[in-house]
Tab-separated table of C-alpha atoms and ligand atoms in Angstrom:
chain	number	residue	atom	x	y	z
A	1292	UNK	CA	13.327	-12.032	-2.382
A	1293	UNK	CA	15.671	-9.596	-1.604
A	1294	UNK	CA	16.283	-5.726	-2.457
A	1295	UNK	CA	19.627	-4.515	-2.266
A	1296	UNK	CA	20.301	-5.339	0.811
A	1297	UNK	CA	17.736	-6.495	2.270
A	1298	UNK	CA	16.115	-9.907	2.167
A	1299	UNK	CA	12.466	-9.636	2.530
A	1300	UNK	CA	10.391	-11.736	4.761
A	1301	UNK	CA	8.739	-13.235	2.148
A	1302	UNK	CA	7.266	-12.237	-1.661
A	1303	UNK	CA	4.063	-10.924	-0.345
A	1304	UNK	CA	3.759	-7.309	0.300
A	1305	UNK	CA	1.201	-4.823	1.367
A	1306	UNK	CA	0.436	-1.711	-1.452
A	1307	UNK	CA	1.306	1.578	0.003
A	1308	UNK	CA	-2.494	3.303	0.205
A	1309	UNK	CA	-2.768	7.222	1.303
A	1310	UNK	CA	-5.260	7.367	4.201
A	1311	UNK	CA	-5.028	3.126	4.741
A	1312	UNK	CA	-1.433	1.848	5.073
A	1313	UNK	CA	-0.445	4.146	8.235
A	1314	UNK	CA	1.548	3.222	11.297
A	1315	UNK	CA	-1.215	1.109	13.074
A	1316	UNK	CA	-2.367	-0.602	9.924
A	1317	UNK	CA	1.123	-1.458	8.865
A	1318	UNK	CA	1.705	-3.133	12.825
A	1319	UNK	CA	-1.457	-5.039	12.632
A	1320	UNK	CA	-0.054	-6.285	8.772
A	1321	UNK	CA	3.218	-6.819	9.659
A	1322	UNK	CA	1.844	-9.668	12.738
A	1323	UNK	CA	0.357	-11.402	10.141
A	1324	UNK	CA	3.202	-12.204	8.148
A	1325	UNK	CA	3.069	-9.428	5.759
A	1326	UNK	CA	7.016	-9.551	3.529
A	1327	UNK	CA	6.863	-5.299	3.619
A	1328	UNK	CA	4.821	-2.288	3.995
A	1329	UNK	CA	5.058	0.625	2.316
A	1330	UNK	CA	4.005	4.483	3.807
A	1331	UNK	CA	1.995	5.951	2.636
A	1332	UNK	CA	2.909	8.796	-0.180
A	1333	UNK	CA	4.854	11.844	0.792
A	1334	UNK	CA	4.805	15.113	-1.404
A	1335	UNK	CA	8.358	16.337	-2.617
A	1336	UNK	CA	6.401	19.293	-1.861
A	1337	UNK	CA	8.466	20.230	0.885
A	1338	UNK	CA	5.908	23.099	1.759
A	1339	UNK	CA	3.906	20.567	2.854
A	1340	UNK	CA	6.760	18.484	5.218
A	1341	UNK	CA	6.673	20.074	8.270
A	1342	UNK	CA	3.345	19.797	8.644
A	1343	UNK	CA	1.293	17.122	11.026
A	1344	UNK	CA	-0.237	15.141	7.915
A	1345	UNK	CA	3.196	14.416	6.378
A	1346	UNK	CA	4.627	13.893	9.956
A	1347	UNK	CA	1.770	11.145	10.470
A	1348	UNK	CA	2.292	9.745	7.170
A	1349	UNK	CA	5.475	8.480	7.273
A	1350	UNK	CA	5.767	7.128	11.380
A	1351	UNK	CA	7.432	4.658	11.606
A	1352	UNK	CA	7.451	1.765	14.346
A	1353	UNK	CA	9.931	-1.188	14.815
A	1354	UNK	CA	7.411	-3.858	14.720
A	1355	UNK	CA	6.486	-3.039	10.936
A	1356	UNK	CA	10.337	-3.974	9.797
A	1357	UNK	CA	11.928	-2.231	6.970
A	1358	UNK	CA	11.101	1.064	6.868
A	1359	UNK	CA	9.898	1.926	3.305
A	1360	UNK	CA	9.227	5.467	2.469
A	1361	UNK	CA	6.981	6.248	-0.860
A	1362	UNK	CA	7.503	9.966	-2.202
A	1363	UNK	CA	5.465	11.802	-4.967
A	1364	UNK	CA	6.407	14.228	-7.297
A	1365	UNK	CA	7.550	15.642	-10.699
A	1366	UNK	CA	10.784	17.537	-10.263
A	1367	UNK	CA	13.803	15.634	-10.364
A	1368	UNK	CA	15.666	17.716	-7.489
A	1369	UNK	CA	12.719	18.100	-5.467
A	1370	UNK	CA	12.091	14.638	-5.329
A	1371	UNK	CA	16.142	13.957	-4.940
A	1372	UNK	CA	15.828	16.301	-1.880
A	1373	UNK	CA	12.603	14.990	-0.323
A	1374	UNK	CA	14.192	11.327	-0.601
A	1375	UNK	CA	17.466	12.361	1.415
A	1376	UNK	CA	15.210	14.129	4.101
A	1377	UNK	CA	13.240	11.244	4.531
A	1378	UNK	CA	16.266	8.786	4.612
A	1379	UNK	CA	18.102	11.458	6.910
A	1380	UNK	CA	14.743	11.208	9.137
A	1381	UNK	CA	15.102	7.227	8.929
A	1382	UNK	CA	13.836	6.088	5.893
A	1383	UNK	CA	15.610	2.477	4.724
A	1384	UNK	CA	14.328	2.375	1.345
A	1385	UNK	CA	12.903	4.608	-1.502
A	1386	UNK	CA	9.662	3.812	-3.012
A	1387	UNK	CA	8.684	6.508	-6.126
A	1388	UNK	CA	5.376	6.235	-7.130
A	1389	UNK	CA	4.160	7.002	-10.811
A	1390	UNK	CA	0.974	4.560	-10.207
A	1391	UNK	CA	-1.296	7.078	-8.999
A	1392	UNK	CA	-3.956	7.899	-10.882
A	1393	UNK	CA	-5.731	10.692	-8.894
A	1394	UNK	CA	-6.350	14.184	-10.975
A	1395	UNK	CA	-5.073	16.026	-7.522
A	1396	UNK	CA	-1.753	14.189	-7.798
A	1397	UNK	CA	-2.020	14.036	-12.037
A	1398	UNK	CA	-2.360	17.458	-12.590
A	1399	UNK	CA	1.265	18.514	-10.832
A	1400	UNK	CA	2.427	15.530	-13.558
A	1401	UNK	CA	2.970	13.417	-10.663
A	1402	UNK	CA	2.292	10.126	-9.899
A	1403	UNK	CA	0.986	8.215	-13.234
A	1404	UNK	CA	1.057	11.168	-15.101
A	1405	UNK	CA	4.996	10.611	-15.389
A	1406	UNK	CA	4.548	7.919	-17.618
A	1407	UNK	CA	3.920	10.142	-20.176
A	1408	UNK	CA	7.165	11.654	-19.826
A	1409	UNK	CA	10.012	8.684	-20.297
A	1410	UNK	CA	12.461	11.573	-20.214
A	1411	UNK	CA	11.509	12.735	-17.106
A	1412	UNK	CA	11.132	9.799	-15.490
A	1413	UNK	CA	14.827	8.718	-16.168
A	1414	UNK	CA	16.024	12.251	-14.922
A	1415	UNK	CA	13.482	11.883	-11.369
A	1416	UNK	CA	15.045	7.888	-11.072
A	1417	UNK	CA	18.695	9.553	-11.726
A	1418	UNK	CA	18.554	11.914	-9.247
A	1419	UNK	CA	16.819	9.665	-6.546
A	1420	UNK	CA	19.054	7.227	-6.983
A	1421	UNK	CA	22.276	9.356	-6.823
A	1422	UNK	CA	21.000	11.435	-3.633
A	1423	UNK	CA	20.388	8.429	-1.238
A	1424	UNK	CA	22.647	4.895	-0.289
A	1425	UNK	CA	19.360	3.346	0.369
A	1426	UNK	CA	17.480	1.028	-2.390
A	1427	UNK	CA	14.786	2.946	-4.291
A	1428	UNK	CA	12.307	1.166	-5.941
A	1429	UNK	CA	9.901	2.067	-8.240
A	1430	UNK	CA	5.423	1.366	-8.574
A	1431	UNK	CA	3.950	2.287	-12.296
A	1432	UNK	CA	1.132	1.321	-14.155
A	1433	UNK	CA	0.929	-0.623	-17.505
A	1434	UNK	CA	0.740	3.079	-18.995
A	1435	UNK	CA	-1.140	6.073	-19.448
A	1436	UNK	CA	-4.087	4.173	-21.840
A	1437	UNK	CA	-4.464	0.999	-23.617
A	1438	UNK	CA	-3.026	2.831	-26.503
A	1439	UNK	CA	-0.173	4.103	-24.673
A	1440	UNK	CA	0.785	0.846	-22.705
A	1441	UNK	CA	4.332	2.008	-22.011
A	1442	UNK	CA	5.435	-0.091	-18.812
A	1443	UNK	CA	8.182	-1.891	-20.366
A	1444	UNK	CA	10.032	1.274	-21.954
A	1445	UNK	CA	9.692	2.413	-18.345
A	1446	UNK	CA	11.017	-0.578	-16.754
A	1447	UNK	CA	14.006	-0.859	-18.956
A	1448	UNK	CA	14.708	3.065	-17.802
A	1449	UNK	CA	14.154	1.888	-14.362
A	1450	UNK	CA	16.837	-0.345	-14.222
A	1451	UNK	CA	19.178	1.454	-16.140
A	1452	UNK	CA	18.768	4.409	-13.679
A	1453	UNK	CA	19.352	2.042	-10.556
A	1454	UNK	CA	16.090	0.952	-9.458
A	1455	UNK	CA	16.261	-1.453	-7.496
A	1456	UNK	CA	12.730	-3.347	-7.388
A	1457	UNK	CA	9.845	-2.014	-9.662
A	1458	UNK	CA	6.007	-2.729	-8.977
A	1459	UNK	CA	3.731	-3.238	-12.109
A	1460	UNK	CA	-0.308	-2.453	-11.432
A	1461	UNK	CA	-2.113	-4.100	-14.379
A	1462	UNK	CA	-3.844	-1.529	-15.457
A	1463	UNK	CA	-3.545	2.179	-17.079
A	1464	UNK	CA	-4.093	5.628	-15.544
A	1465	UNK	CA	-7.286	5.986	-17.893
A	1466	UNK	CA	-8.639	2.428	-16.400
A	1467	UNK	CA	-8.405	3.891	-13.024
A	1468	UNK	CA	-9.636	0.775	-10.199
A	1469	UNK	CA	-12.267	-0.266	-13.475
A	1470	UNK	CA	-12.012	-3.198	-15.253
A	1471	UNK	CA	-9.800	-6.357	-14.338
A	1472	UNK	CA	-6.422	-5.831	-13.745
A	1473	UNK	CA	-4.376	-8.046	-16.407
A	1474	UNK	CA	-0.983	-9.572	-15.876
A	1475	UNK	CA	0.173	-9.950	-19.551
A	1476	UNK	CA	1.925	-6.684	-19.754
A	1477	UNK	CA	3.368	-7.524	-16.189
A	1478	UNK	CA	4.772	-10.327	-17.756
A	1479	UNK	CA	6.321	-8.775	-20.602
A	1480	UNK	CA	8.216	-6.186	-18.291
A	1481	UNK	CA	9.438	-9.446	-16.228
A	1482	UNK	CA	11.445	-11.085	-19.198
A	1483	UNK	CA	12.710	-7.746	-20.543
A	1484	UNK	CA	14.348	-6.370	-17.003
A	1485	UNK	CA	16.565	-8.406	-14.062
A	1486	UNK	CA	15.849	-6.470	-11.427
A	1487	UNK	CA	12.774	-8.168	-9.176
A	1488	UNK	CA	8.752	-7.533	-10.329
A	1489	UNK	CA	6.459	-7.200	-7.785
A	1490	UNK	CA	2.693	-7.934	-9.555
A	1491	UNK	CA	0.310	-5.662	-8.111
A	1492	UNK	CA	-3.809	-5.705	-8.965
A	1493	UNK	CA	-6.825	-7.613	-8.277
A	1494	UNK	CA	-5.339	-10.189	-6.123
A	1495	UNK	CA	-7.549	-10.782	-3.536
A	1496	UNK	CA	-7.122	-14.937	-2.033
A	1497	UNK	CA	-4.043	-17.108	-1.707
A	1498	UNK	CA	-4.966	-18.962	-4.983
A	1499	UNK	CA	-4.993	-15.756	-6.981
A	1500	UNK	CA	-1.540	-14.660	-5.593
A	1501	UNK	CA	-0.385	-18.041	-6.830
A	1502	UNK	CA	-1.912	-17.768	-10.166
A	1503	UNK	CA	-0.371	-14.338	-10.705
A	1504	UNK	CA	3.193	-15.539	-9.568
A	1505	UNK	CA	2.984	-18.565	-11.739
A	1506	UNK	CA	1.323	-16.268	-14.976
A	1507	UNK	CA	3.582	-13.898	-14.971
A	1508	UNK	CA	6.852	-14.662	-13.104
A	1509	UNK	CA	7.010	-12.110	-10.752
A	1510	UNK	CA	9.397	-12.089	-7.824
A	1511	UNK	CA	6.854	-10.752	-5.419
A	1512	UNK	CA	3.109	-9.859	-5.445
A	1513	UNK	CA	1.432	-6.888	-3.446
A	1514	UNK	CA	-2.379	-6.614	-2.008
A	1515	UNK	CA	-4.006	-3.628	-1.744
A	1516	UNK	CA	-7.765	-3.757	-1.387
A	1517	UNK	CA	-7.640	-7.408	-0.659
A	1518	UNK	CA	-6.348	-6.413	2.687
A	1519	UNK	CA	-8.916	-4.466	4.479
A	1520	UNK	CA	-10.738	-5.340	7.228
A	1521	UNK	CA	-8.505	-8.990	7.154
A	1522	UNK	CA	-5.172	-7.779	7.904
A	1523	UNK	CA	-4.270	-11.774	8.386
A	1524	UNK	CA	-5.003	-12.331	4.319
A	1525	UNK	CA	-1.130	-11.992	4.245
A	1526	UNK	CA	-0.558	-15.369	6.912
A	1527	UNK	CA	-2.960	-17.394	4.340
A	1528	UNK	CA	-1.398	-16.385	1.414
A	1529	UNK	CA	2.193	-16.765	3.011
A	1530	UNK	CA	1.260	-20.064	4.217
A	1531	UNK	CA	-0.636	-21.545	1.071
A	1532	UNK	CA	2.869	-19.879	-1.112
A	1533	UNK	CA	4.754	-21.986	0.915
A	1534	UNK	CA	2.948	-25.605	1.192
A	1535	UNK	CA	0.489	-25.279	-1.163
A	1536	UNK	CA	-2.212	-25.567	2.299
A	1537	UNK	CA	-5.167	-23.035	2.995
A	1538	UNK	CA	-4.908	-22.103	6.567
A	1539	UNK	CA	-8.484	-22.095	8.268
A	1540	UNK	CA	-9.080	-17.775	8.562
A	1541	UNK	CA	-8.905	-16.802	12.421
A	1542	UNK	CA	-11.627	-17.304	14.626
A	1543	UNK	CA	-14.565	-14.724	14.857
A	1544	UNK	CA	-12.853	-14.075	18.581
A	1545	UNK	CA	-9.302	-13.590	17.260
A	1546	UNK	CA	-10.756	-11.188	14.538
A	1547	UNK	CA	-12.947	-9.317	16.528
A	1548	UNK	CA	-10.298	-8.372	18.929
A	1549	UNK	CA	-7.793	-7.634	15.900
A	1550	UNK	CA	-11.131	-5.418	15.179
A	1551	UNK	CA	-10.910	-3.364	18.487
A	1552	UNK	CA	-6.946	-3.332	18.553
A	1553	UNK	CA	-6.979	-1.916	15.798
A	1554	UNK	CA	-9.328	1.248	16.437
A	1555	UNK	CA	-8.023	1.099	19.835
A	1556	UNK	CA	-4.629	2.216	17.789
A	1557	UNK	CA	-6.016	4.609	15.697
A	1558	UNK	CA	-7.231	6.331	18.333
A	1559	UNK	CA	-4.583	6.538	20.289
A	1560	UNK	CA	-2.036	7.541	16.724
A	1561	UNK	CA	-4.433	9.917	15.691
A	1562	UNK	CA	-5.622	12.119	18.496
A	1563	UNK	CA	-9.357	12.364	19.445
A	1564	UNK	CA	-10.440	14.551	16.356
A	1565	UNK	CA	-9.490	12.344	13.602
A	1566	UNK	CA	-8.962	8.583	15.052
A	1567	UNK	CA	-12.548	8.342	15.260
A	1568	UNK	CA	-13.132	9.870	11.972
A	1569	UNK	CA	-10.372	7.392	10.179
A	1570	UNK	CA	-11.174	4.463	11.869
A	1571	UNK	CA	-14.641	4.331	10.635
A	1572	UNK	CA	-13.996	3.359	7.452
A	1573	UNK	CA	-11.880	0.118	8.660
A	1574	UNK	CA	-14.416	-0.775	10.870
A	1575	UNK	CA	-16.996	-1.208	7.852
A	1576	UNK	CA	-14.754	-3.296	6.474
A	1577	UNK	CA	-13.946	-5.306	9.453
A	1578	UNK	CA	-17.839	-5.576	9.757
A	1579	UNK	CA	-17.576	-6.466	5.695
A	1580	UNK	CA	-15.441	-9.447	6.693
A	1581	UNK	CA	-16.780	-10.820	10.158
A	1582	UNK	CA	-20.462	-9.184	9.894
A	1583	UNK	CA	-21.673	-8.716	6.263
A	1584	UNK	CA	-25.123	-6.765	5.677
A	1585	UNK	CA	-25.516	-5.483	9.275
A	1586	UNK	CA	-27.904	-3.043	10.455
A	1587	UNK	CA	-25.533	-1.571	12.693
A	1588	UNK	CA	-22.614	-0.937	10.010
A	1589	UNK	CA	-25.461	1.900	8.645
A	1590	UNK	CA	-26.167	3.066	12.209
A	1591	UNK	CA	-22.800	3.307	13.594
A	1592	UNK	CA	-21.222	6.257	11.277
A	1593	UNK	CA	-23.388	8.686	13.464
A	1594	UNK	CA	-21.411	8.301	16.046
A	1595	UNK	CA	-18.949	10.922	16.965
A	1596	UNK	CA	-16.877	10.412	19.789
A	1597	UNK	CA	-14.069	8.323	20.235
A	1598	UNK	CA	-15.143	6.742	23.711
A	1599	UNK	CA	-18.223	5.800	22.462
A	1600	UNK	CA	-17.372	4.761	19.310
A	1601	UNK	CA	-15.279	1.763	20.815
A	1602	UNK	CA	-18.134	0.997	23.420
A	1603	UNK	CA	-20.795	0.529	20.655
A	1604	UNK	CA	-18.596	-1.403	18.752
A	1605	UNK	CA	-17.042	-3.428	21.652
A	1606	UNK	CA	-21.104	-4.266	22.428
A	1607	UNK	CA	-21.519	-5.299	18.958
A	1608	UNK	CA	-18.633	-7.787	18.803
A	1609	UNK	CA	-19.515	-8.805	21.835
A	1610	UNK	CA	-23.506	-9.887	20.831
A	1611	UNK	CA	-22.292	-11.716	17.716
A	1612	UNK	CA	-19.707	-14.084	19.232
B	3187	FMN	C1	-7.493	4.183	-1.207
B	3187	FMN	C2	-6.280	3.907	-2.046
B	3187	FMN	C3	-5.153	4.681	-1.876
B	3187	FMN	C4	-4.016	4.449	-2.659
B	3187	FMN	N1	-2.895	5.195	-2.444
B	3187	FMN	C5	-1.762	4.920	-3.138
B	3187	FMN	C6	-0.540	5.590	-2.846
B	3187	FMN	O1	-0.468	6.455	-1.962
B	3187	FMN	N2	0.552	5.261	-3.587
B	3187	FMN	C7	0.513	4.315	-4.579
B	3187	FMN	O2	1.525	4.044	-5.216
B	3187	FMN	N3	-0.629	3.655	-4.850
B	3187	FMN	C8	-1.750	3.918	-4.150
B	3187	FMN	N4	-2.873	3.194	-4.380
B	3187	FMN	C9	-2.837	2.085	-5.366
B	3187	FMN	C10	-2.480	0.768	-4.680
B	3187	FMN	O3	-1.179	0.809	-4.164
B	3187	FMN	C11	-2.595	-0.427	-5.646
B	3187	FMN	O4	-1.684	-0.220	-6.702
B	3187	FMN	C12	-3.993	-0.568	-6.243
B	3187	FMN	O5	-4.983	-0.450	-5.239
B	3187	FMN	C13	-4.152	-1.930	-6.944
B	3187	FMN	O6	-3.939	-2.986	-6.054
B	3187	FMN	P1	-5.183	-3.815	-5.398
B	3187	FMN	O7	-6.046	-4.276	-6.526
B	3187	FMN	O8	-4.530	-4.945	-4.661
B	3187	FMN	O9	-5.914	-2.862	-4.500
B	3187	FMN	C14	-4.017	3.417	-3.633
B	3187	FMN	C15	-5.168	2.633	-3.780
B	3187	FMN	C16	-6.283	2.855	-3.002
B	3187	FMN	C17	-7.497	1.974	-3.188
């Protein structure tokens, strides 16, 4: 698949995720095959640039490839001008997000919010597209509410504006993660627009990505939740895409030491008063994936220092193998 100039590794991409998909997660994906990461969201806010949350946010590293920005916001020029900082700062491609469905983000009328606002939308994808060479893509949902399922007024506005890829989560703001995700309207916004669909919800194993491909016709698909704690889901899916063959998972060894290269990173990306903090979350579901129902997932949140925190779990890993 490719998008505007560049061809993508392959039609299986990782969901840009605020507090998940950062530098060392996006490394770890993009070893396993993953077609492109996203960052994750940057305000337009540009209060808020300068400061070490956005700087974090948006680090980049050659081993994750392309290097796909996602901005957030409601103003047209604001978002114009936070796209050509972040393309001036390195940026290859634009993502805009009007898929999120937080109140935080929703009450600025940002993220899927927008929706609401077809007018708007066309003037933020006008002046994004106009301020930057790069591609800019676009990630919506299938509307604001089921009775408001506006995705492919919003698509056809997309590619009029010069989008050049648009991501379609099957669902609406009001569904928030509940539900199933459905692929019908995703569909739908595939036969009305040229530009490449990427699918996006719910999909979870290799089979599923090839059922949603098939269903709705989608150039790409991207994983979100499906991804944590088994950054190689991307190699299987890539793989069974390809020749139709499930690949065996890793072994317990290979994972586990994913596992510890992975905290090992966040440790060393975040500093010693947050790594900890943020890597506790993957390690649950690391533990979800190679450990289910342990005792010591409940027992090791308590712990509160960086050093330690990679001993314990280093022991652990090591007693289970
Ligand atoms: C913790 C979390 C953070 C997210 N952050 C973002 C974000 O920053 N930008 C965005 O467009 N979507 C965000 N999303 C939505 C995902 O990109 C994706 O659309 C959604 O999770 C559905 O895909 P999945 O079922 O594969 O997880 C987030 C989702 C989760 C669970």
């Amino acid at each position: 698949m490719r998008i505007g100039q560049f061809q993508l590794k392959n039609r299986v991409l990782l969901a840009p995720m605020a507090g998940i998909t950062d530098q060392p997660f996006r490394r770890l994906c993009a070893r396993y095959h993953v077609g492109m990461s996203y960052s994750e969201m940057m305000s337009a806010n540009r209060d808020v640039w300068h400061t070490e949350k956005s700087r974090l946010r948006v680090a980049h590293h050659a081993e994750i490839g392309i290097n796909a920005v996602q901005i957030a916001g409601s103003d047209p020029l604001e978002m114009a001008q936070a796209a050509a900082l972040n393309v001036e700062y390195g940026a290859k491609l634009i993502d805009i997000n009007m898929g999120c469905p937080a109140k935080k983000v929703n009450r600025k009328m940002a993220g899927s919010a927008l929706m609401q606002h077809p007018g708007l939308v066309e003037k933020i994808l006008r002046e994004v597209t106009a301020a930057v060479e790069v591609p800019v893509t676009l990630k919506i949902r299938t509307g604001w509410d089921k009775a408001h399922r506006n995705c492919v007024e919003i698509a056809k506005i997309a590619e009029q504006s010069g989008i050049q890829a648009l991501t379609v989560h099957g669902r609406t703001r009001s569904c928030l993660y509940q539900g199933e995700a459905e692929y019908d309207n995703i569909c739908q916004v595939k036969q009305q627009i040229s530009i490449p669909v990427i699918a996006n919800g719910d999909i979870t194993s290799a089979e599923k990505a090839r059922y949603v491909l098939d269903y709705t016709g989608a150039d790409a698909v991207m994983i979100g939740r499906g991804a944590l704690g088994q950054p190689w889901l991307f190699r299987q899916i890539e793989a069974f895409l390809q020749s139709g063959t499930l690949i065996a998972e890793p072994s317990l060894a290979e994972k586990c030491q994913v596992a510890l290269e992975h905290i090992h990173n966040l440790h060393a990306f975040y500093g010693e008063q947050k790594g900890y903090r943020v890597a506790r979350k993957h390690i649950s579901w690391y533990l979800d994936n190679i450990k289910p129902d342990s005792a010591f997932k409940r027992t090791f949140n308590t712990i509160a220092d960086p050093k330690q925190q990679l001993y314990v779990l280093e022991e652990f890993l090591d007693s289970i193998q």
